[in-house]
PDB file of C-alpha atoms in Angstrom:
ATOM      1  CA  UNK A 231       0.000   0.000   0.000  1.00 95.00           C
ATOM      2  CA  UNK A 232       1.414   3.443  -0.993  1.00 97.00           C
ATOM      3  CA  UNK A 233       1.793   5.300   2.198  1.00 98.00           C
ATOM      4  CA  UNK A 234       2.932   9.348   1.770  1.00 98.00           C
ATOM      5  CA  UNK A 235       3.605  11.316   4.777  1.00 98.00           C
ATOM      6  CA  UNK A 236       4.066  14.628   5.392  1.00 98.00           C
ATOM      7  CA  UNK A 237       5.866  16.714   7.849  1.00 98.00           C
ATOM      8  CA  UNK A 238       7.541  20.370   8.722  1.00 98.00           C
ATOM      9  CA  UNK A 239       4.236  22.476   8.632  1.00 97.00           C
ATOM     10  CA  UNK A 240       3.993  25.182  10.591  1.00 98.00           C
ATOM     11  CA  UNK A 241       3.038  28.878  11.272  1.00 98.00           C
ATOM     12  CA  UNK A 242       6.402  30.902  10.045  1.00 98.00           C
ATOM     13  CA  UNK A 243       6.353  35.059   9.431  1.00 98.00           C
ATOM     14  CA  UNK A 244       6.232  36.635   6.247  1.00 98.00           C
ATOM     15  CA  UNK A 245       9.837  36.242   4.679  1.00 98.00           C
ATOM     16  CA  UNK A 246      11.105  33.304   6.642  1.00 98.00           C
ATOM     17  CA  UNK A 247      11.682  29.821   5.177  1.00 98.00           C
ATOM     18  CA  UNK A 248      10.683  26.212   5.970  1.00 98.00           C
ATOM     19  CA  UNK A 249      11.250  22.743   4.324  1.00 98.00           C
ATOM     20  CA  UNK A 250       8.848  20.231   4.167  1.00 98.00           C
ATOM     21  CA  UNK A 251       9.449  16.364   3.773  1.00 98.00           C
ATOM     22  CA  UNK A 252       7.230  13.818   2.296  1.00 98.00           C
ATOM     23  CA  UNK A 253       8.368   9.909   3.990  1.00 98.00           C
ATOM     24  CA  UNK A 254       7.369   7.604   1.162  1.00 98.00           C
ATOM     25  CA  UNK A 255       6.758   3.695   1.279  1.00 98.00           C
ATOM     26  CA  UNK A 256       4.684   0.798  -0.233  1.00 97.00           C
ATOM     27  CA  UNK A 257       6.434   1.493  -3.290  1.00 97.00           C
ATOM     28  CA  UNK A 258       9.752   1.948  -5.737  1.00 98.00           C
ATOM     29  CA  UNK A 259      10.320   5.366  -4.958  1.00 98.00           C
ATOM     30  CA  UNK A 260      13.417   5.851  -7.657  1.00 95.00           C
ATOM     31  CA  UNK A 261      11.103   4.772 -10.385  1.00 97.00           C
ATOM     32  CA  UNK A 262       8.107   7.480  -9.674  1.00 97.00           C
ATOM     33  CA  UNK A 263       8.611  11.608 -10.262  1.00 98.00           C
ATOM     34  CA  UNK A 264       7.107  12.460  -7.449  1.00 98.00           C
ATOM     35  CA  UNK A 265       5.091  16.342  -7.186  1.00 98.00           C
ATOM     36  CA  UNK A 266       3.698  18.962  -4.056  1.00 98.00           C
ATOM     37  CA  UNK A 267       0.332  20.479  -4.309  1.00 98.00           C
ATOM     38  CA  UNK A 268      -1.036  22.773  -1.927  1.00 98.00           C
ATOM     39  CA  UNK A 269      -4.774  23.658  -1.366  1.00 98.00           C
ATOM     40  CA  UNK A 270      -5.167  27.111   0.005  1.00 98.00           C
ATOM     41  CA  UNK A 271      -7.936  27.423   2.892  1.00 96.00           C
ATOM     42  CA  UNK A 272     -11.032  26.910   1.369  1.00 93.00           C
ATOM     43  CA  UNK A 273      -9.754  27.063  -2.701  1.00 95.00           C
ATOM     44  CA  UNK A 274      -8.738  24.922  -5.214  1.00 96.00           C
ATOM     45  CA  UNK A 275      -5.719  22.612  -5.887  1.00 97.00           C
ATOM     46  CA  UNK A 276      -2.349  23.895  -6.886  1.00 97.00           C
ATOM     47  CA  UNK A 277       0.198  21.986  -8.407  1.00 97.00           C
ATOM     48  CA  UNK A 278       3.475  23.386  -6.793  1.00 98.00           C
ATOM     49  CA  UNK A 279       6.446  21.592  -8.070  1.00 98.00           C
ATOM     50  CA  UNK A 280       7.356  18.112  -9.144  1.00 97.00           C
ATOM     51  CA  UNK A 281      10.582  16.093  -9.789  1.00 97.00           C
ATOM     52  CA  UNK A 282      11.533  13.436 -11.821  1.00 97.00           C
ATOM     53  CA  UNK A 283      12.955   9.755 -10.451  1.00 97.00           C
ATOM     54  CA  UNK A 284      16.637  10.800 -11.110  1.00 96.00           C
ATOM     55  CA  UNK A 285      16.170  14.436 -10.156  1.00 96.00           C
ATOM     56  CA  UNK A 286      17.042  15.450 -13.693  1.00 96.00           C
ATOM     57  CA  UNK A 287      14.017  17.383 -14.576  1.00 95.00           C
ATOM     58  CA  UNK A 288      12.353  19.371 -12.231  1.00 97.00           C
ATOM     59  CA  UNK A 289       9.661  22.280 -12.450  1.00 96.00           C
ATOM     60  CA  UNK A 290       7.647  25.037 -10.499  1.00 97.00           C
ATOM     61  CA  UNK A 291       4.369  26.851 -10.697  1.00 96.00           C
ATOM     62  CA  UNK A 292       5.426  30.536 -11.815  1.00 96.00           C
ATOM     63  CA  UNK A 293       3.943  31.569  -8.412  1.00 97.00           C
ATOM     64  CA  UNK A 294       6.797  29.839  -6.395  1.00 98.00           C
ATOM     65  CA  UNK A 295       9.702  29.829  -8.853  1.00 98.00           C
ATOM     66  CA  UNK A 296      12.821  31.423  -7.726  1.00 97.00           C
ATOM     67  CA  UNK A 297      11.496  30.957  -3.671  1.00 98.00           C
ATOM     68  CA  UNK A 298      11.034  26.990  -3.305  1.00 98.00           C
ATOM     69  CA  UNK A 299      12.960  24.187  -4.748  1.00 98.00           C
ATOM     70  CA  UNK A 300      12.070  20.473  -4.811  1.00 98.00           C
ATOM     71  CA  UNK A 301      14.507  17.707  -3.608  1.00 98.00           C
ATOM     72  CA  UNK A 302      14.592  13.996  -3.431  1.00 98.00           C
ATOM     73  CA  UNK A 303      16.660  11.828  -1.971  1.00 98.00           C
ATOM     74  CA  UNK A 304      16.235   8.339  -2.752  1.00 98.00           C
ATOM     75  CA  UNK A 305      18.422   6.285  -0.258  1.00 98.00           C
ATOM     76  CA  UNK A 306      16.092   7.657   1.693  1.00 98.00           C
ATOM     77  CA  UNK A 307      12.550   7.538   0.326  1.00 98.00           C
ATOM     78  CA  UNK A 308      12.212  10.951   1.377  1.00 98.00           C
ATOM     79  CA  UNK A 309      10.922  14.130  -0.742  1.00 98.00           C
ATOM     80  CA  UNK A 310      11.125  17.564   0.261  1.00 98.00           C
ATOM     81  CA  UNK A 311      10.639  21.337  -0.416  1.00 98.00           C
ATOM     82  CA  UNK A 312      12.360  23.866   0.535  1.00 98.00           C
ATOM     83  CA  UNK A 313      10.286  27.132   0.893  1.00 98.00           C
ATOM     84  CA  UNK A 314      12.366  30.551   0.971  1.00 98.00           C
ATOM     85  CA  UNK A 315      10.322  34.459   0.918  1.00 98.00           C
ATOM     86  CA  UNK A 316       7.383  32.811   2.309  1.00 98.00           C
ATOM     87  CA  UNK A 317       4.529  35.219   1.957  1.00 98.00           C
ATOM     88  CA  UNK A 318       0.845  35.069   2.908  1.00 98.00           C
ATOM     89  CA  UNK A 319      -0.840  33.638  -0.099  1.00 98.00           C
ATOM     90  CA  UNK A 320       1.549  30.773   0.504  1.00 98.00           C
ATOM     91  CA  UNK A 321      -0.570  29.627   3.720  1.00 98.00           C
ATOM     92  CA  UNK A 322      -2.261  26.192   2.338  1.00 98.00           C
ATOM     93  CA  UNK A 323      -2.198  22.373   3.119  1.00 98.00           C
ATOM     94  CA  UNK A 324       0.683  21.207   1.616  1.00 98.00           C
ATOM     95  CA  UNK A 325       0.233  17.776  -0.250  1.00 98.00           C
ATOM     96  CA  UNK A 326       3.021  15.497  -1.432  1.00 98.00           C
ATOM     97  CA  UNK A 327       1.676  13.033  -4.249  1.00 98.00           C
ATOM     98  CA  UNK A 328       2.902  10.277  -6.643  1.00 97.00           C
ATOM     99  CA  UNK A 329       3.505  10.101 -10.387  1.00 96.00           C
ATOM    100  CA  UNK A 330       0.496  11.526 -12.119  1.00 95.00           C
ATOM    101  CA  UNK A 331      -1.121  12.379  -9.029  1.00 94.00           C
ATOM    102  CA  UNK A 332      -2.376   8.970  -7.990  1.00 94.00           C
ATOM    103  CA  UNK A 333      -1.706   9.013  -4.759  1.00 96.00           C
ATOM    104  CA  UNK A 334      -1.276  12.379  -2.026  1.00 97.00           C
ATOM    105  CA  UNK A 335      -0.296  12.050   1.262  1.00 97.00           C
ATOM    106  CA  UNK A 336      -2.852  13.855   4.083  1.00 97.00           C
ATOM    107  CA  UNK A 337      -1.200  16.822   3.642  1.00 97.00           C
ATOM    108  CA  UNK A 338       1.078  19.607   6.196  1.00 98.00           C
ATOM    109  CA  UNK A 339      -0.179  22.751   7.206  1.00 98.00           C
ATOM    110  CA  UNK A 340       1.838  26.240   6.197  1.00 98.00           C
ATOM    111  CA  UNK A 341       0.298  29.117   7.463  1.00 98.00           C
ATOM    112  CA  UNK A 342       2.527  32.408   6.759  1.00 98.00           C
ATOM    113  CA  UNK A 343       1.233  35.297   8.672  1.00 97.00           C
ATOM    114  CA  UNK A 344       2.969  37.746  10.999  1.00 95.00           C
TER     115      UNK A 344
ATOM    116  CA  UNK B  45      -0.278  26.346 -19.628  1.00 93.00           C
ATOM    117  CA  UNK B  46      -3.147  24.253 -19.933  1.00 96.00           C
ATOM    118  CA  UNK B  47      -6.355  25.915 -18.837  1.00 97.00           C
ATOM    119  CA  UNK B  48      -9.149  23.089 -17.238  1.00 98.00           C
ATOM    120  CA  UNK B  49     -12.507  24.694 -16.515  1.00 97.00           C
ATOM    121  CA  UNK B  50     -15.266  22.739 -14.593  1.00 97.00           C
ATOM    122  CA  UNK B  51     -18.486  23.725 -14.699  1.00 88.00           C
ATOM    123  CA  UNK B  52     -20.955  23.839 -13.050  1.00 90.00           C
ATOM    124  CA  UNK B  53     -18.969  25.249  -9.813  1.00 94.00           C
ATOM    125  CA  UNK B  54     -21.786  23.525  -7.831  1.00 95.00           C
ATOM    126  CA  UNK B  55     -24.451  21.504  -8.051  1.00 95.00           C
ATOM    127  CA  UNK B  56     -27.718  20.312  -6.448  1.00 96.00           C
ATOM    128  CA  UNK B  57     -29.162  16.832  -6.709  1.00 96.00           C
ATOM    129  CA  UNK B  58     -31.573  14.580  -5.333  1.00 97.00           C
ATOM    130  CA  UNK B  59     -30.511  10.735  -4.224  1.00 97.00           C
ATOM    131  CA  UNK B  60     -31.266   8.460  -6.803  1.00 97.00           C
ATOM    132  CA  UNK B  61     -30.304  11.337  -9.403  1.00 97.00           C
ATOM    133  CA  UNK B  62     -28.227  10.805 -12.467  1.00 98.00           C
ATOM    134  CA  UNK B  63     -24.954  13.708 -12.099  1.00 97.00           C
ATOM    135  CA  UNK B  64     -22.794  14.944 -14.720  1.00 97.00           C
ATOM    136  CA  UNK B  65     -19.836  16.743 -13.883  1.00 96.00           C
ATOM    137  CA  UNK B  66     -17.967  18.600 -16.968  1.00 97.00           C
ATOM    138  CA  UNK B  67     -13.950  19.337 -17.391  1.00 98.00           C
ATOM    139  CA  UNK B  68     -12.812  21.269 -20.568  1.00 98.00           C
ATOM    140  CA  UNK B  69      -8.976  21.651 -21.253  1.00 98.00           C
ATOM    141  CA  UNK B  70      -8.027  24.591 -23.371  1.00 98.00           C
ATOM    142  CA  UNK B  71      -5.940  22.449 -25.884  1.00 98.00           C
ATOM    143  CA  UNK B  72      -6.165  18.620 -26.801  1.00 98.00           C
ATOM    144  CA  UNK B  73      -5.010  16.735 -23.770  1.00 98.00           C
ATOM    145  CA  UNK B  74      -5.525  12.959 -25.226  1.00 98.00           C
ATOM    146  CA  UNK B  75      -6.857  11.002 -22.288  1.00 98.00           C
ATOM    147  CA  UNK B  76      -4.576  12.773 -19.706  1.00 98.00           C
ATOM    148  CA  UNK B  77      -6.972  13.481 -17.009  1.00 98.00           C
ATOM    149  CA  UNK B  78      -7.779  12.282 -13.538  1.00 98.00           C
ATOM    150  CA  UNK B  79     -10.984  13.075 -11.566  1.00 98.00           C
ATOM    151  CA  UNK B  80     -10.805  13.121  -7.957  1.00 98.00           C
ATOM    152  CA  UNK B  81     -13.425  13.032  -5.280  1.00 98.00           C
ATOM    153  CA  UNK B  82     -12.503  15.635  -1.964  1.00 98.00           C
ATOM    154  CA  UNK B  83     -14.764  15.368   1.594  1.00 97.00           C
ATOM    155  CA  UNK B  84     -13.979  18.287   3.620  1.00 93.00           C
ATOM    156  CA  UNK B  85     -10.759  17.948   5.443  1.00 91.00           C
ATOM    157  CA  UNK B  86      -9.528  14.909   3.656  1.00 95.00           C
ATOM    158  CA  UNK B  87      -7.022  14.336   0.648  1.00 96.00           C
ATOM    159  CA  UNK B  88      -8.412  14.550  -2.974  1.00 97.00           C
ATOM    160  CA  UNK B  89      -9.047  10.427  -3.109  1.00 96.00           C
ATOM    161  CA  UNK B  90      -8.235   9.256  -7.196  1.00 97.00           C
ATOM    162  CA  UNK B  91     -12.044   7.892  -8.661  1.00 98.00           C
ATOM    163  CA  UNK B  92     -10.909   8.242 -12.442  1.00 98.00           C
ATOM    164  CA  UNK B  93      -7.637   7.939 -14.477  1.00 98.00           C
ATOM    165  CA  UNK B  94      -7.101   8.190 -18.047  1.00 98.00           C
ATOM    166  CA  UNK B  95      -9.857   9.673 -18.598  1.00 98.00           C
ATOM    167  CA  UNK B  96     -12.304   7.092 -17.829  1.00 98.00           C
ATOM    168  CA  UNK B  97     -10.078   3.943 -15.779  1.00 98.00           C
ATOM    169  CA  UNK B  98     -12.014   3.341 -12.761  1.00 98.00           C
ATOM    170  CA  UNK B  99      -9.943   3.065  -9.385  1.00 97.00           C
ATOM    171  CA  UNK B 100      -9.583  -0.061  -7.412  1.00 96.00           C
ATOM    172  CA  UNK B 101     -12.552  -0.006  -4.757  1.00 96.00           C
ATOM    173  CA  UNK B 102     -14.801   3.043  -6.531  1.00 97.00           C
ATOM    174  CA  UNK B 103     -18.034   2.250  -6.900  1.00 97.00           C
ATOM    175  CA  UNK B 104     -19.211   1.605 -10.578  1.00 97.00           C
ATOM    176  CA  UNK B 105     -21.624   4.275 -10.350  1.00 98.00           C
ATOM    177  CA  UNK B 106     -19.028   6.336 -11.292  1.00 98.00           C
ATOM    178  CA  UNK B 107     -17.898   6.155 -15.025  1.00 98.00           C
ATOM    179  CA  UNK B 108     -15.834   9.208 -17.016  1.00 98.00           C
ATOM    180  CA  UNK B 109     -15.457   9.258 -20.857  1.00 98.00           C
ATOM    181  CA  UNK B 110     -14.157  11.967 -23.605  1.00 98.00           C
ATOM    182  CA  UNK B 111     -11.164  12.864 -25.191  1.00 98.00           C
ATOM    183  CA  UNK B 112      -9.378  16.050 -26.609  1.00 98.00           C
ATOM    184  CA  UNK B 113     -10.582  18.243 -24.592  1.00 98.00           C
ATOM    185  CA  UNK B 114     -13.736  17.410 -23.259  1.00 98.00           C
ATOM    186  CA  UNK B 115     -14.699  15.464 -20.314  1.00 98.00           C
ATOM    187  CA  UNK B 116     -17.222  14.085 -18.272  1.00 98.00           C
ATOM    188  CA  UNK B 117     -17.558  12.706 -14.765  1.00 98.00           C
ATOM    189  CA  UNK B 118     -20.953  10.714 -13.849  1.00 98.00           C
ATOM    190  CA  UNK B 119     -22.561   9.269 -10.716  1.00 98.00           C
ATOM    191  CA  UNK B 120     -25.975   7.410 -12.234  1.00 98.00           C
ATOM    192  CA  UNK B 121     -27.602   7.282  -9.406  1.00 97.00           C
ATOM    193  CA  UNK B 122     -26.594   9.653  -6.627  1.00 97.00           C
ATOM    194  CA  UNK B 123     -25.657   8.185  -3.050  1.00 97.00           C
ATOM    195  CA  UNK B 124     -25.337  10.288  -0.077  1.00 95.00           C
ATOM    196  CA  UNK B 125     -22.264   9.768   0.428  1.00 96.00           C
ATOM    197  CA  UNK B 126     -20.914  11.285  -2.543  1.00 97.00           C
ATOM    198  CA  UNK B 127     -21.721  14.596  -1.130  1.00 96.00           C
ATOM    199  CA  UNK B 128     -17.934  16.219  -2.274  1.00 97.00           C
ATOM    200  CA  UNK B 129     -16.115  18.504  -3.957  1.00 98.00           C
ATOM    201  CA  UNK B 130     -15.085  17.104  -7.351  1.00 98.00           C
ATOM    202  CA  UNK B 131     -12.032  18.106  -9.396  1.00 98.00           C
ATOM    203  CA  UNK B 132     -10.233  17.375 -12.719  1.00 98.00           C
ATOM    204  CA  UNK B 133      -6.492  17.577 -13.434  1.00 98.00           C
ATOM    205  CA  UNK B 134      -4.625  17.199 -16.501  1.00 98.00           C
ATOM    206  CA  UNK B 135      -1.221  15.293 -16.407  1.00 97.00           C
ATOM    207  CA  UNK B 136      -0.482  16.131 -20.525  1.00 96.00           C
ATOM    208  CA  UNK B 137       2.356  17.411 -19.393  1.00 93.00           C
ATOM    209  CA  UNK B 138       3.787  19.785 -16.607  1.00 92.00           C
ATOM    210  CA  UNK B 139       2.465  22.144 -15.397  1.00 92.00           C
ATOM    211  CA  UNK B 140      -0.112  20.061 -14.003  1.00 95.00           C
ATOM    212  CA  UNK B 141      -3.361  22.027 -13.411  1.00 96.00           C
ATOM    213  CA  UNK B 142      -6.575  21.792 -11.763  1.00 97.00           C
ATOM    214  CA  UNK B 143     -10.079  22.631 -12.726  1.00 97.00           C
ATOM    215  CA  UNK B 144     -11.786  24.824  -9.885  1.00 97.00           C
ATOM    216  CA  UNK B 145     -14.044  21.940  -8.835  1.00 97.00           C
ATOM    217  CA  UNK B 146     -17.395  20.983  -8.360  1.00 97.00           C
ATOM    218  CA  UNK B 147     -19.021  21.099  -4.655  1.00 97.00           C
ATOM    219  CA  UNK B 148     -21.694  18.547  -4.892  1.00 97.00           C
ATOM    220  CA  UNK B 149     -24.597  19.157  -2.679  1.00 95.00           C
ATOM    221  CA  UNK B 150     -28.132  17.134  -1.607  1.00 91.00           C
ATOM    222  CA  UNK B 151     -31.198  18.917  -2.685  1.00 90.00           C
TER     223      UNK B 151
END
């Protein structure tokens, strides 16, 4: 069963930083790009970033580009995002998901506000 | 970017009611999309892939069909339980985006 968990949510001021990480198991984690999405209270779904298997290709809404960058690290099942310049209209549920979107985690919440 | 717009934004049905749900892309997308059912404060849970590949465990009152850039999503006969938000998302290739979903509601 494909398990996603996320962590490192948090309230953090305008400007500050924070990295989230998304523990993945149930599957082969090298052979899946792997994505965020965030859901802003009471709004749609974002896609945020994603990342291939090998890290090789790797891309951002225009919203977050320059600010966040995606990582993997696959000795240890682990994805993550790094979140610089936070503002407010980054405060959402932060999702991790597989692939195409087949399978999200529950989701960490990132609430930016001073 | 690929544009997906849902309509309606919500919708009011009876149980036992046949529901239609609508996703249009704003170029051809093949078979690309996903439809995903949301309950308030859960995870978007997968119903439909490739268009119209029903998950493992959904109930088969739930079908999806088109192509290009027209979709569908459609309960036959409306349970109470499928009382949701429902969204479509593209995966033609990246960005990824999201139609602004479909809240689902019991008349």
């Amino acid at each position: 069963e494909v398990q996603l968990v996320e962590s490192g949510g948090g309230l953090v001021q305008p400007g500050r930083s924070l990295r989230l990480s998304c523990a993945a198991s149930g599957f082969k984690f090298d052979d899946y790009a792997m994505h965020w999405v965030r859901q802003a209270p009471g709004k749609g779904l974002e896609w945020v970033s994603g990342i291939s298997w090998n890290s090789g290709s790797i891309d951002y809404a225009d919203s977050v580009k320059g600010r966040f960058t995606i990582t993997r690290d696959n000795t240890k099942n682990s994805l993550y995002l790094q979140m610089n310049s936070l503002r407010a209209e980054d405060t959402a549920l932060y999702y991790c998901a597989k692939d195409t979107l087949s399978d999200w985690g529950q989701g960490t919440l990132v609430t930016v506000s001073s | 970017d690929i544009q997906m717009t849902q309509s309606p934004s919500s919708l009011s049905a009876s149980v036992g009611d046949r529901v239609t749900f609508t996703c249009q892309a704003s170029q051809d997308i093949a078979t690309f999309l996903n439809w995903y059912q949301q309950k308030p404060g859960k995870a978007p849970n997968l119903l439909i892939s490739d268009a119209s590949d029903l998950e493992t465990g959904v109930p088969s009152r739930f079908s999806g069909g088109g192509s290009g850039t027209d979709f569908t999503l459609t309960i036959s006969s409306l349970q109470p339980e499928d009382i949701a938000t429902y969204h479509c998302q593209h995966y033609a290739s990246l960005p990824y985006t999201f139609g602004q979903g479909t809240k689902l509601e019991i008349k």
